[in-house]
Structure formats: structure tokens, C-alpha cells
Coordinates of C-alpha atoms in Angstrom, one line a residue:
A154 CA -21.5 -14.4 -22.7
S155 CA -23.3 -17.6 -21.6
D156 CA -26.0 -17.7 -19.0
P157 CA -25.0 -18.2 -15.4
V158 CA -24.1 -21.7 -14.5
T159 CA -26.7 -24.0 -13.0
P160 CA -26.9 -24.8 -10.2
P161 CA -25.8 -21.4 -8.8
L162 CA -22.3 -21.2 -7.5
R163 CA -21.8 -22.0 -3.9
I164 CA -19.5 -19.3 -2.6
V165 CA -17.9 -19.5 0.8
H166 CA -16.1 -16.5 2.3
L167 CA -13.4 -17.7 4.7
E168 CA -12.1 -14.4 6.0
P169 CA -13.2 -13.1 9.4
L170 CA -14.7 -9.7 8.6
P171 CA -16.4 -7.0 10.7
E172 CA -20.1 -6.9 10.4
W173 CA -20.1 -3.6 8.6
I174 CA -17.9 -5.0 5.8
Q175 CA -20.1 -8.1 5.6
G176 CA -23.0 -5.7 5.2
L177 CA -21.3 -4.0 2.3
Y178 CA -21.0 -7.4 0.5
E179 CA -24.6 -8.3 1.3
N180 CA -25.9 -5.0 0.0
L181 CA -24.0 -5.4 -3.2
M182 CA -25.0 -9.0 -3.5
A183 CA -28.7 -8.0 -3.3
E184 CA -28.2 -6.5 -6.8
S185 CA -26.6 -9.8 -8.1
E186 CA -27.7 -13.3 -8.7
L187 CA -24.9 -14.5 -6.5
S188 CA -25.0 -15.2 -2.7
L189 CA -22.3 -15.7 -0.1
E190 CA -22.0 -18.0 2.8
W191 CA -19.9 -16.7 5.7
A192 CA -17.4 -19.0 7.3
G193 CA -15.1 -16.4 8.8
H194 CA -16.3 -17.3 12.3
V195 CA -15.8 -21.0 11.8
P196 CA -12.7 -22.3 13.7
D197 CA -10.0 -23.9 11.7
D198 CA -10.7 -27.4 12.9
A199 CA -14.3 -27.1 11.7
L200 CA -13.6 -25.4 8.4
A201 CA -13.5 -28.5 6.3
D202 CA -17.2 -29.2 6.9
A203 CA -18.1 -25.6 6.2
V204 CA -16.5 -25.6 2.7
A205 CA -17.7 -29.1 1.6
G206 CA -19.4 -28.8 -1.8
A207 CA -18.2 -25.2 -2.4
H208 CA -17.6 -24.1 -6.0
V209 CA -15.7 -20.9 -4.9
L210 CA -13.7 -20.0 -1.8
V211 CA -13.0 -16.3 -1.0
T212 CA -10.1 -15.5 1.4
G213 CA -7.7 -12.7 2.3
K214 CA -5.1 -13.9 4.7
R215 CA -6.7 -17.1 5.9
A216 CA -4.8 -20.1 4.6
V217 CA -6.3 -22.4 1.9
D218 CA -4.1 -25.5 1.7
G219 CA -4.4 -28.8 -0.1
P220 CA -6.4 -30.5 2.6
L221 CA -9.0 -27.7 2.6
M222 CA -9.3 -27.8 -1.1
A223 CA -9.8 -31.6 -0.9
A224 CA -12.4 -31.0 1.8
A225 CA -14.3 -28.7 -0.6
G226 CA -14.5 -31.6 -3.0
P227 CA -14.6 -31.9 -6.8
N228 CA -16.9 -28.9 -7.3
L229 CA -14.2 -26.5 -6.2
R230 CA -13.1 -24.5 -9.3
F231 CA -12.0 -21.1 -8.1
I232 CA -10.3 -19.3 -5.2
Q233 CA -10.6 -15.6 -5.0
V234 CA -8.0 -13.8 -2.9
V235 CA -8.8 -10.3 -1.7
G236 CA -5.6 -8.4 -2.0
R237 CA -2.5 -8.3 -4.2
A238 CA -0.6 -11.4 -2.9
P239 CA -1.9 -15.0 -3.3
W240 CA 0.3 -16.2 -0.4
S241 CA -2.6 -17.6 1.5
V242 CA -3.2 -20.2 -1.2
D243 CA -1.0 -23.3 -1.7
P244 CA -0.2 -22.8 -5.5
A245 CA 1.0 -26.4 -6.0
A246 CA -2.2 -27.8 -4.5
A247 CA -4.4 -25.5 -6.5
Y248 CA -2.6 -26.5 -9.7
R249 CA -2.9 -30.2 -8.8
E250 CA -6.6 -29.9 -8.1
G251 CA -7.2 -27.8 -11.3
V252 CA -8.4 -24.8 -9.3
Q253 CA -7.9 -21.3 -10.6
V254 CA -6.6 -18.7 -8.2
S255 CA -7.3 -14.9 -8.7
V256 CA -6.1 -11.8 -6.9
V257 CA -8.2 -8.7 -6.7
P258 CA -6.1 -5.7 -5.4
H259 CA -7.7 -3.5 -2.8
N260 CA -8.5 -0.2 -4.5
G261 CA -8.0 1.7 -1.2
A262 CA -4.5 0.2 -0.9
I263 CA -3.8 1.3 -4.5
A264 CA -5.0 4.9 -3.7
V265 CA -2.7 5.2 -0.6
A266 CA 0.2 3.6 -2.5
E267 CA -0.1 6.2 -5.3
H268 CA -0.3 9.0 -2.7
T269 CA 2.8 7.6 -1.0
M270 CA 4.7 7.7 -4.3
A271 CA 3.5 11.3 -4.9
L272 CA 4.8 12.4 -1.5
M273 CA 8.0 10.5 -2.1
L274 CA 8.6 12.1 -5.5
G275 CA 7.5 15.5 -4.1
V276 CA 10.1 15.5 -1.4
M277 CA 12.9 14.1 -3.5
R278 CA 12.2 16.5 -6.4
Q279 CA 11.8 19.5 -4.1
L280 CA 8.3 20.2 -5.4
A281 CA 7.1 22.2 -2.4
P282 CA 9.9 24.8 -2.3
G283 CA 10.0 24.8 -6.1
H284 CA 6.3 25.6 -6.3
A285 CA 6.4 28.3 -3.7
G286 CA 9.5 29.9 -5.1
T287 CA 8.1 29.9 -8.7
R288 CA 4.7 31.2 -7.5
D289 CA 6.2 34.0 -5.4
G290 CA 8.8 35.1 -7.9
T291 CA 11.8 34.7 -5.6
Y292 CA 14.1 34.7 -8.6
R293 CA 14.1 38.5 -8.0
D294 CA 16.0 37.9 -4.7
L295 CA 18.7 36.3 -6.9
G296 CA 19.0 39.3 -9.2
L297 CA 17.5 37.5 -12.2
E298 CA 15.2 38.9 -14.9
P299 CA 12.9 36.9 -17.1
E300 CA 14.3 36.3 -20.6
P301 CA 12.9 34.5 -23.7
T302 CA 13.9 30.8 -23.9
D303 CA 14.5 28.5 -26.9
E304 CA 15.8 25.0 -27.2
R305 CA 19.3 25.9 -25.9
N306 CA 18.8 29.0 -23.9
I307 CA 17.0 28.3 -20.7
A308 CA 17.2 29.4 -17.0
Y309 CA 17.9 25.9 -15.7
N310 CA 17.1 25.6 -11.9
W311 CA 16.6 29.4 -11.7
L312 CA 15.8 29.1 -7.9
S313 CA 19.1 27.3 -7.3
L314 CA 17.4 24.5 -5.4
E315 CA 19.7 22.1 -3.8
G316 CA 19.2 18.4 -3.0
V317 CA 17.0 17.5 -5.9
R318 CA 17.4 13.8 -6.3
L319 CA 16.2 10.7 -8.2
L320 CA 14.2 7.8 -6.8
H321 CA 16.0 5.6 -9.3
G322 CA 18.4 3.3 -7.6
K323 CA 17.6 4.4 -4.1
R324 CA 16.7 2.2 -1.2
L325 CA 13.1 2.3 0.1
G326 CA 12.5 1.1 3.6
L327 CA 9.0 0.0 4.3
V328 CA 7.8 -0.2 7.9
G329 CA 5.0 -2.7 7.4
L330 CA 4.2 -4.8 4.4
G331 CA 0.5 -5.4 4.2
H332 CA -1.9 -4.6 1.3
I333 CA -0.6 -1.0 1.0
G334 CA 3.1 -1.9 1.4
L335 CA 2.8 -4.4 -1.4
E336 CA 1.2 -1.8 -3.7
V337 CA 4.0 0.7 -2.8
T338 CA 6.5 -2.0 -3.5
R339 CA 5.3 -2.6 -7.1
R340 CA 5.3 1.1 -7.8
A341 CA 8.7 1.7 -6.3
Q342 CA 10.2 -1.1 -8.2
A343 CA 9.0 0.5 -11.4
F344 CA 11.3 3.4 -10.4
D345 CA 14.1 0.8 -10.0
M346 CA 14.2 1.3 -6.3
E347 CA 15.6 -1.4 -4.0
V348 CA 12.8 -2.3 -1.5
H349 CA 13.6 -3.4 2.0
Y350 CA 10.9 -4.0 4.7
H351 CA 10.5 -4.5 8.4
K352 CA 7.5 -6.1 10.2
R353 CA 7.0 -8.0 13.4
H354 CA 6.6 -11.3 11.6
R355 CA 9.0 -11.8 8.8
L356 CA 7.6 -13.2 5.5
P357 CA 8.6 -16.7 4.5
A358 CA 11.6 -16.7 2.1
E359 CA 9.4 -17.7 -0.8
H360 CA 7.1 -14.8 -0.3
E361 CA 10.0 -12.4 -0.1
R362 CA 11.3 -13.8 -3.4
L363 CA 7.9 -13.4 -5.1
A364 CA 7.6 -9.8 -3.9
D365 CA 11.3 -9.1 -4.6
V366 CA 11.8 -7.5 -1.1
T367 CA 14.5 -7.9 1.5
Y368 CA 13.9 -8.1 5.2
A369 CA 15.9 -5.7 7.6
P370 CA 15.8 -5.2 11.3
F371 CA 14.1 -1.9 12.2
D372 CA 17.3 0.0 13.2
E373 CA 19.2 -1.3 10.1
L374 CA 16.3 -0.3 7.9
L375 CA 16.3 3.3 9.3
A376 CA 20.1 3.6 8.9
Q377 CA 20.3 2.4 5.4
S378 CA 17.2 3.6 3.6
D379 CA 17.0 6.7 1.4
V380 CA 13.3 6.9 2.0
V381 CA 11.5 5.4 5.0
S382 CA 7.7 5.0 4.5
L383 CA 5.3 4.0 7.2
H384 CA 2.6 1.4 6.6
V385 CA 1.6 0.0 10.0
P386 CA -1.6 0.5 12.1
H387 CA -1.6 2.9 15.1
T388 CA -1.7 0.7 18.2
S389 CA -0.2 0.8 21.6
H390 CA 2.8 -1.0 20.2
T391 CA 3.4 1.5 17.3
E392 CA 2.6 4.7 19.2
G393 CA 5.6 7.0 18.7
L394 CA 7.4 4.3 16.8
V395 CA 9.4 6.9 14.9
D396 CA 10.8 8.9 17.9
A397 CA 13.9 11.0 18.4
A398 CA 16.1 7.9 18.6
A399 CA 14.7 6.4 15.4
L400 CA 15.0 9.7 13.5
G401 CA 18.5 10.0 14.7
R402 CA 19.4 6.7 13.0
M403 CA 18.3 8.0 9.6
K404 CA 20.7 9.3 7.0
P405 CA 21.0 13.1 6.7
T406 CA 20.0 12.6 3.0
A407 CA 17.0 10.5 3.8
A408 CA 13.3 11.4 3.7
L409 CA 10.4 10.2 5.9
V410 CA 6.9 9.5 4.3
N411 CA 3.9 8.8 6.5
T412 CA 0.5 7.9 4.9
A413 CA -0.5 5.6 7.8
R414 CA -1.4 7.4 11.1
G415 CA 0.1 10.6 12.7
G416 CA 0.6 8.9 16.1
L417 CA 3.3 6.7 14.7
V418 CA 5.7 9.7 14.7
D419 CA 6.9 12.0 17.5
E420 CA 6.1 15.3 15.7
A421 CA 8.2 17.4 18.0
A422 CA 11.2 15.3 17.4
L423 CA 10.5 15.4 13.6
V424 CA 10.3 19.2 13.7
R425 CA 13.7 19.3 15.4
V426 CA 15.5 17.1 13.0
L427 CA 14.0 18.8 10.0
R428 CA 14.9 22.3 11.3
E429 CA 18.5 21.1 12.0
G430 CA 18.8 19.4 8.6
R431 CA 19.5 16.0 10.2
I432 CA 17.2 14.4 7.6
A433 CA 16.5 15.9 4.2
G434 CA 12.7 16.1 4.3
A435 CA 9.4 14.6 5.1
G436 CA 6.1 13.9 3.2
L437 CA 3.1 13.8 5.5
D438 CA -0.5 13.0 4.9
V439 CA -1.4 12.2 8.5
F440 CA -0.9 14.0 11.8
V441 CA -1.3 13.6 15.5
D442 CA -4.1 16.2 15.4
E443 CA -6.3 16.6 12.3
P444 CA -6.8 19.1 10.8
V445 CA -3.3 20.3 11.6
P446 CA -3.4 23.2 14.1
A447 CA -2.8 26.5 12.3
D448 CA 0.1 27.2 14.6
H449 CA 1.9 23.9 14.2
P450 CA 5.6 24.3 13.7
L451 CA 5.5 21.8 10.8
L452 CA 3.8 24.5 8.8
T453 CA 6.8 26.8 9.1
L454 CA 9.3 24.4 7.5
D455 CA 10.3 24.4 3.8
N456 CA 11.5 20.8 3.7
V457 CA 8.2 19.2 4.3
L458 CA 5.4 18.3 1.8
L459 CA 2.0 18.3 3.6
A460 CA -1.4 16.8 2.5
P461 CA -4.8 16.9 4.3
H462 CA -5.1 13.1 4.9
I463 CA -6.3 12.3 1.4
G464 CA -4.3 9.1 0.8
G465 CA -7.3 6.9 0.4
A466 CA -9.2 9.4 -1.8
G467 CA -10.4 7.9 -5.1
G468 CA -10.0 4.3 -3.9
T469 CA -13.7 3.9 -2.8
G470 CA -12.6 2.1 0.3
Q471 CA -14.0 -1.3 1.4
K472 CA -17.1 -0.9 -0.7
G473 CA -14.9 -0.6 -3.8
S474 CA -13.0 -3.7 -2.8
A475 CA -16.2 -5.7 -2.2
A476 CA -17.6 -4.5 -5.5
A477 CA -14.4 -5.6 -7.4
V478 CA -14.6 -9.1 -5.8
I479 CA -18.3 -9.5 -6.7
A480 CA -17.8 -8.3 -10.3
N481 CA -15.1 -10.9 -10.7
L482 CA -17.3 -13.7 -9.3
E483 CA -20.1 -12.6 -11.7
R484 CA -17.6 -13.0 -14.6
L485 CA -16.9 -16.5 -13.3
A486 CA -20.6 -17.3 -13.1
R487 CA -21.1 -16.2 -16.7
D488 CA -18.3 -18.5 -17.8
E489 CA -16.2 -15.5 -18.7
T490 CA -12.5 -15.4 -17.8
P491 CA -12.1 -13.8 -14.4
G492 CA -9.5 -11.1 -13.8
G493 CA -6.4 -11.3 -11.8
L494 CA -5.6 -15.0 -12.5
V495 CA -2.4 -16.2 -11.0
T496 CA -0.1 -18.2 -13.2
P497 CA 1.0 -21.4 -11.5

């Protein structure tokens, strides 16, 4: 690799970030030859002056269009997007200006997405009752005895589990489509699932095409999805979003997965529909009270798969995301090929 470019890269971070996240960047940058200028607080009408002369712009959701690239001037060579989707950048303008665009997926979002898929698979494949029944030897209640197996002689589904289903070809309904929802989308599509989504502000048609997702109104999404997965923040607007009425709109064969926040779901209503078999199951990583109270009725059900709020485990959180961004910028500074380049 060649030495870092001279003069040093002028890097301007455009995204408004909380001070504690800025601190993560600054601590990590202290170990690097790079430095960041913060422009997240700069209003849009003054941003052109803030980016003038920049070699690199870093953004998340804040738009980087042709006029802003032009304001940066001829030194601009690279735009780093934090997150999976490069929608904040005008691709035609970047191509025209000869500016490379890169995406760095958020490791925390990847961790939650993997956990979402694990819960989804677990519910659809009946892993919780299958594990419990295998561990407890409940085959004895069915009058069975262990026998040697070979290639053709096996005890297929010896617990007589019902409702074991594929994800293949099913419709996934995502409530929310941010960083995590997009990571779930990629993984679900690898299972040949059809992904629909709902959010307060619908994506532009071009973004829907790029992500290969279909918008649906909330009630329609609930009624038509085989799996409903929640990926919105817990606010006054989303408190109890999945209530008795919402659960009543779901198909009896559908599953609910929640890796967002427990307060999105009316747990009492969920217990009722699960007990009555009005939905097929639920995979829950988050709860209204955490840890889950030992006497919670959810713990008595055999059509739920429960986890102790570990969706983000292994993703290294915001620190990991910042480290990935800085590592990519260091590659750029060494004249190495950065990761995550977006093809125009």
C-alpha cells in the first residue's frame, strides 16, 4: 500500500449525531491519522460553505445531491454512507462528478437482522416444542420405543409436530424499514420470501425498486403476511401498536416476531390469541418488563420462542459501526480500494 495522501484528507461528517456517538468517532480517530469535521449541526442552507474543499463526505440519511457535490468542489472524491442503502446520495450526480460512493452496513443492524431470522425460522420450524419434546422424551407418551436407524428406516417427526412450515415463498410483512429492516429484507429474500413493508413515510418508487420491496397499508400488511416482524422505535405513536385489533387482523397461520421493543405489543392480547390459536406463534426478544417476570403467562405457552433481549449481541453497537467507517476511510487514504462501493 502507498503512503497516505498529502495533504491529509478533509473529511466532513454531515449527519446530526448525539454527542456520545461523536465521542466514539473521536476516540477511534485518536488512533488514526485521519480527522473529522462535524457539520451535522449546520443547517441545510449553510451546508454548501461547510463542505467547500472537502475530499470526503460522510452521511447517513442526510441528502447529498448534485449542488452539494458541486459546492464541495473538485477535491471531492468519495462519499461514505453509513448504512446499507445509498439513497441519500444522488447516484447520477456522483457518477457525473466522478465521485465514488460506498455503503458500510451497520453491524448492530446486521446482528438484530440475523436474530430476527433465527426467531422467524424457529417459530416456523417449531424448534421450541421440538427441542422440549426431544429433551423430555415425550415420545413415550405416544407409545414409541427407540429403534436403530439407517438410510431408509427412520422415525420421521416422531413427536408428530403439526404446523412445521417453510419460509420459502412466504410473505414477510415488515413494520418499519430502517437499517435493521433493510438487513432483514436481504436475508428474507435469500429464503425467496416476498417482502412487504409499512412505514409512516413511504419510500420513493425508485428506492422500493432497488430494495425489491412492496408498500402496504398497515391493516393490509397484517392481514396478508405470513410473518409480521416489528422494526420501529418505541414512541408515544407506536406504544401498543400491535394491540388486540391488530392481532385480530393477522392470519391464523401467521407468526409475529418482535426484536424492536416490548412496548410495541399488547402482551395480554398476544397471550390470548396465542392460547386460542388465532395466530400460529410468536418469536420475542423484547418484552414490556425485562427480565420477563417469572410468572408471566407467555412462559406457559408452547407456541412462542423467547430470547433474553440479545438481538444486538455480537454487533458491537455504534462503536463497531464507527470503527467500520474509519477503517474504510483509512483504506481510501492509503489509496487502497474502499469496501462497499456502489456500482453506478
